Amino acid sequence: MGLRVLLKIGSLKSSSNSSSLRAPQSRYQELEVALDSSSTTINQLNENVESLKQQKKQVEHQLEEEKKANYGNTQSTNGAVRGESKDLVSHLQYSLQRIGELEQAPSAVSMQQQEEDRSENKSALQLEQQVKELQEKKLSEVKEMEMKEDIWTVRRRRHLGSCQTSQRTWRARRPW
């Protein structure tokens, strides 16, 4: 009977040792699986970050191209308006000069000539009005272009802000 009790105690010790060995092994396996899962998640997040960086670069490049195009359009419009303005100013100066010459010798001018002068005076006033209208139109176009650039800037900042917000959200949710 004594030998039987000793064998029973020995088998209890060996079974408790094997169960205590199994528990750490299974815990290590769980930790290994969790580590692998974390590594996969980190890799996916790194890929997402790289993708977002690429998207940001593309958006910045696109905005830069649009800005250059808008600036070029503004410059060409400015040149055309300046050319038209110079022509109108030149014509206006000629008309004013002619009016001055005619005012110096009113007695020598016939009634028909006076009618032509009045007509030229009206033309000069019309030209002045056209110059003012062109200048106002150009000013309006320049303001519109500036507004468009401001809108693109705001959109870009919002887009970049949303990218930063999503990064902050990602950082807040990360498990480490």
C-alpha positions as a Markdown table, in Angstrom:
| # | Residue | x | y | z |
|---|---|---|---|---|
| 1 | Met | 0.0 | 0.0 | 0.0 |
| 2 | Gly | 2.9 | 2.4 | 0.7 |
| 3 | Leu | 4.3 | 1.9 | -2.7 |
| 4 | Arg | 0.9 | 2.6 | -4.3 |
| 5 | Val | 0.6 | 5.9 | -2.5 |
| 6 | Leu | 4.1 | 6.9 | -3.6 |
| 7 | Leu | 3.2 | 6.2 | -7.2 |
| 8 | Lys | 0.0 | 8.1 | -7.0 |
| 9 | Ile | 1.8 | 11.1 | -5.5 |
| 10 | Gly | 4.5 | 10.9 | -8.2 |
| 11 | Ser | 1.9 | 10.8 | -11.0 |
| 12 | Leu | 0.1 | 13.9 | -9.4 |
| 13 | Lys | 3.4 | 15.8 | -9.4 |
| 14 | Ser | 4.2 | 15.0 | -13.0 |
| 15 | Ser | 0.7 | 15.9 | -14.1 |
| 16 | Ser | 0.9 | 19.2 | -12.3 |
| 17 | Asn | 4.3 | 19.9 | -13.8 |
| 18 | Ser | 3.1 | 19.2 | -17.3 |
| 19 | Ser | 0.0 | 21.4 | -16.9 |
| 20 | Ser | 2.1 | 24.2 | -15.5 |
| 21 | Leu | 4.4 | 23.8 | -18.6 |
| 22 | Arg | 1.5 | 23.8 | -20.9 |
| 23 | Ala | 0.0 | 27.0 | -19.5 |
| 24 | Pro | 3.1 | 29.2 | -20.3 |
| 25 | Gln | 3.5 | 27.6 | -23.7 |
| 26 | Ser | -0.1 | 28.3 | -24.6 |
| 27 | Arg | 0.4 | 31.9 | -23.3 |
| 28 | Tyr | 3.5 | 32.3 | -25.4 |
| 29 | Gln | 1.5 | 31.1 | -28.4 |
| 30 | Glu | -1.2 | 33.6 | -27.7 |
| 31 | Leu | 1.4 | 36.4 | -27.4 |
| 32 | Glu | 3.0 | 35.3 | -30.6 |
| 33 | Val | -0.3 | 35.4 | -32.5 |
| 34 | Ala | -1.0 | 38.9 | -31.0 |
| 35 | Leu | 2.4 | 40.1 | -32.0 |
| 36 | Asp | 1.9 | 38.8 | -35.6 |
| 37 | Ser | -1.4 | 40.5 | -35.8 |
| 38 | Ser | 0.0 | 43.8 | -34.5 |
| 39 | Ser | 2.8 | 43.6 | -37.1 |
| 40 | Thr | 0.3 | 43.1 | -39.8 |
| 41 | Thr | -1.8 | 46.0 | -38.6 |
| 42 | Ile | 1.3 | 48.2 | -38.4 |
| 43 | Asn | 2.3 | 47.3 | -41.9 |
| 44 | Gln | -1.1 | 48.1 | -43.2 |
| 45 | Leu | -1.1 | 51.4 | -41.4 |
| 46 | Asn | 2.3 | 52.2 | -42.9 |
| 47 | Glu | 1.0 | 51.5 | -46.4 |
| 48 | Asn | -2.0 | 53.7 | -45.7 |
| 49 | Val | 0.3 | 56.5 | -44.6 |
| 50 | Glu | 2.5 | 56.2 | -47.7 |
| 51 | Ser | -0.6 | 56.2 | -49.9 |
| 52 | Leu | -1.9 | 59.4 | -48.2 |
| 53 | Lys | 1.5 | 61.0 | -48.7 |
| 54 | Gln | 1.3 | 60.2 | -52.4 |
| 55 | Gln | -2.2 | 61.6 | -52.6 |
| 56 | Lys | -1.1 | 64.8 | -50.9 |
| 57 | Lys | 1.8 | 65.2 | -53.3 |
| 58 | Gln | -0.6 | 64.7 | -56.3 |
| 59 | Val | -3.1 | 67.2 | -54.9 |
| 60 | Glu | -0.3 | 69.8 | -54.3 |
| 61 | His | 1.1 | 69.2 | -57.8 |
| 62 | Gln | -2.4 | 69.6 | -59.3 |
| 63 | Leu | -3.0 | 72.8 | -57.3 |
| 64 | Glu | 0.3 | 74.2 | -58.4 |
| 65 | Glu | -0.4 | 73.5 | -62.1 |
| 66 | Glu | -3.8 | 75.1 | -61.8 |
| 67 | Lys | -2.3 | 78.1 | -60.1 |
| 68 | Lys | 0.3 | 78.5 | -62.9 |
| 69 | Ala | -2.5 | 78.2 | -65.5 |
| 70 | Asn | -4.6 | 80.8 | -63.8 |
| 71 | Tyr | -1.6 | 83.1 | -63.5 |
| 72 | Gly | -0.8 | 82.7 | -67.2 |
| 73 | Asn | -4.4 | 83.4 | -68.1 |
| 74 | Thr | -4.4 | 86.5 | -65.9 |
| 75 | Gln | -1.2 | 87.8 | -67.5 |
| 76 | Ser | -2.5 | 87.3 | -71.1 |
| 77 | Thr | -5.7 | 89.0 | -70.2 |
| 78 | Asn | -3.8 | 91.9 | -68.6 |
| 79 | Gly | -1.7 | 92.3 | -71.7 |
| 80 | Ala | -4.8 | 92.4 | -74.0 |
| 81 | Val | -6.6 | 94.9 | -71.8 |
| 82 | Arg | -3.4 | 97.1 | -71.6 |
| 83 | Gly | -3.1 | 97.0 | -75.4 |
| 84 | Glu | -6.8 | 98.0 | -75.9 |
| 85 | Ser | -6.4 | 100.7 | -73.2 |
| 86 | Lys | -3.3 | 102.2 | -74.9 |
| 87 | Asp | -5.2 | 102.3 | -78.2 |
| 88 | Leu | -8.1 | 104.0 | -76.7 |
| 89 | Val | -6.0 | 106.4 | -74.8 |
| 90 | Ser | -4.0 | 107.3 | -77.9 |
| 91 | His | -7.3 | 107.9 | -79.8 |
| 92 | Leu | -8.6 | 110.0 | -76.9 |
| 93 | Gln | -5.4 | 112.1 | -76.8 |
| 94 | Tyr | -5.7 | 112.7 | -80.5 |
| 95 | Ser | -9.3 | 113.7 | -80.2 |
| 96 | Leu | -8.5 | 116.1 | -77.3 |
| 97 | Gln | -5.6 | 117.6 | -79.2 |
| 98 | Arg | -7.8 | 118.2 | -82.2 |
| 99 | Ile | -10.5 | 119.8 | -80.0 |
| 100 | Gly | -7.8 | 122.1 | -78.5 |
| 101 | Glu | -6.6 | 123.1 | -82.0 |
| 102 | Leu | -10.2 | 123.9 | -83.1 |
| 103 | Glu | -10.9 | 125.9 | -79.9 |
| 104 | Gln | -7.9 | 128.2 | -80.7 |
| 105 | Ala | -9.3 | 129.2 | -84.1 |
| 106 | Pro | -13.1 | 129.2 | -83.7 |
| 107 | Ser | -13.7 | 132.0 | -86.3 |
| 108 | Ala | -12.0 | 130.1 | -89.1 |
| 109 | Val | -14.1 | 127.0 | -88.6 |
| 110 | Ser | -17.2 | 126.5 | -90.6 |
| 111 | Met | -20.5 | 125.2 | -89.3 |
| 112 | Gln | -19.8 | 121.8 | -90.8 |
| 113 | Gln | -16.5 | 121.7 | -89.1 |
| 114 | Gln | -18.1 | 122.5 | -85.8 |
| 115 | Glu | -20.5 | 119.6 | -86.3 |
| 116 | Glu | -17.6 | 117.3 | -86.9 |
| 117 | Asp | -15.9 | 118.6 | -83.7 |
| 118 | Arg | -19.0 | 117.9 | -81.7 |
| 119 | Ser | -19.1 | 114.4 | -83.2 |
| 120 | Glu | -15.4 | 113.9 | -82.3 |
| 121 | Asn | -16.1 | 115.3 | -78.8 |
| 122 | Lys | -18.9 | 112.7 | -78.4 |
| 123 | Ser | -16.5 | 110.0 | -79.7 |
| 124 | Ala | -13.9 | 111.2 | -77.2 |
| 125 | Leu | -16.4 | 110.9 | -74.4 |
| 126 | Gln | -17.5 | 107.5 | -75.6 |
| 127 | Leu | -13.8 | 106.4 | -75.7 |
| 128 | Glu | -13.3 | 107.7 | -72.2 |
| 129 | Gln | -16.4 | 105.7 | -71.1 |
| 130 | Gln | -15.0 | 102.6 | -72.9 |
| 131 | Val | -11.7 | 103.0 | -71.2 |
| 132 | Lys | -13.4 | 103.2 | -67.8 |
| 133 | Glu | -15.5 | 100.1 | -68.6 |
| 134 | Leu | -12.5 | 98.1 | -69.7 |
| 135 | Gln | -10.6 | 99.1 | -66.5 |
| 136 | Glu | -13.6 | 98.1 | -64.4 |
| 137 | Lys | -13.9 | 94.8 | -66.3 |
| 138 | Lys | -10.2 | 94.1 | -65.8 |
| 139 | Leu | -10.4 | 94.9 | -62.1 |
| 140 | Ser | -13.4 | 92.6 | -61.8 |
| 141 | Glu | -11.5 | 89.8 | -63.6 |
| 142 | Val | -8.5 | 90.2 | -61.4 |
| 143 | Lys | -10.7 | 90.0 | -58.3 |
| 144 | Glu | -12.4 | 86.9 | -59.6 |
| 145 | Met | -9.0 | 85.2 | -60.2 |
| 146 | Glu | -7.9 | 86.1 | -56.7 |
| 147 | Met | -11.1 | 84.7 | -55.3 |
| 148 | Lys | -10.6 | 81.5 | -57.2 |
| 149 | Glu | -7.1 | 81.2 | -55.9 |
| 150 | Asp | -8.3 | 81.8 | -52.3 |
| 151 | Ile | -11.0 | 79.1 | -52.8 |
| 152 | Trp | -8.3 | 76.6 | -54.0 |
| 153 | Thr | -6.2 | 77.5 | -51.0 |
| 154 | Val | -9.1 | 77.0 | -48.6 |
| 155 | Arg | -9.9 | 73.6 | -50.3 |
| 156 | Arg | -6.3 | 72.5 | -50.1 |
| 157 | Arg | -6.1 | 73.5 | -46.4 |
| 158 | Arg | -9.3 | 71.6 | -45.7 |
| 159 | His | -8.1 | 68.6 | -47.5 |
| 160 | Leu | -4.8 | 68.7 | -45.7 |
| 161 | Gly | -6.6 | 69.3 | -42.4 |
| 162 | Ser | -8.8 | 66.3 | -43.0 |
| 163 | Cys | -5.6 | 64.2 | -43.6 |
| 164 | Gln | -4.1 | 65.5 | -40.4 |
| 165 | Thr | -7.4 | 64.8 | -38.5 |
| 166 | Ser | -7.5 | 61.3 | -39.8 |
| 167 | Gln | -3.9 | 60.8 | -38.6 |
| 168 | Arg | -4.8 | 62.2 | -35.2 |
| 169 | Thr | -7.7 | 59.8 | -35.0 |
| 170 | Trp | -5.5 | 56.9 | -36.0 |
| 171 | Arg | -3.0 | 57.9 | -33.3 |
| 172 | Ala | -5.7 | 58.1 | -30.7 |
| 173 | Arg | -7.0 | 54.7 | -31.6 |
| 174 | Arg | -3.7 | 52.8 | -31.7 |
| 175 | Pro | -3.3 | 50.2 | -29.0 |
| 176 | Trp | 0.2 | 51.1 | -27.8 |
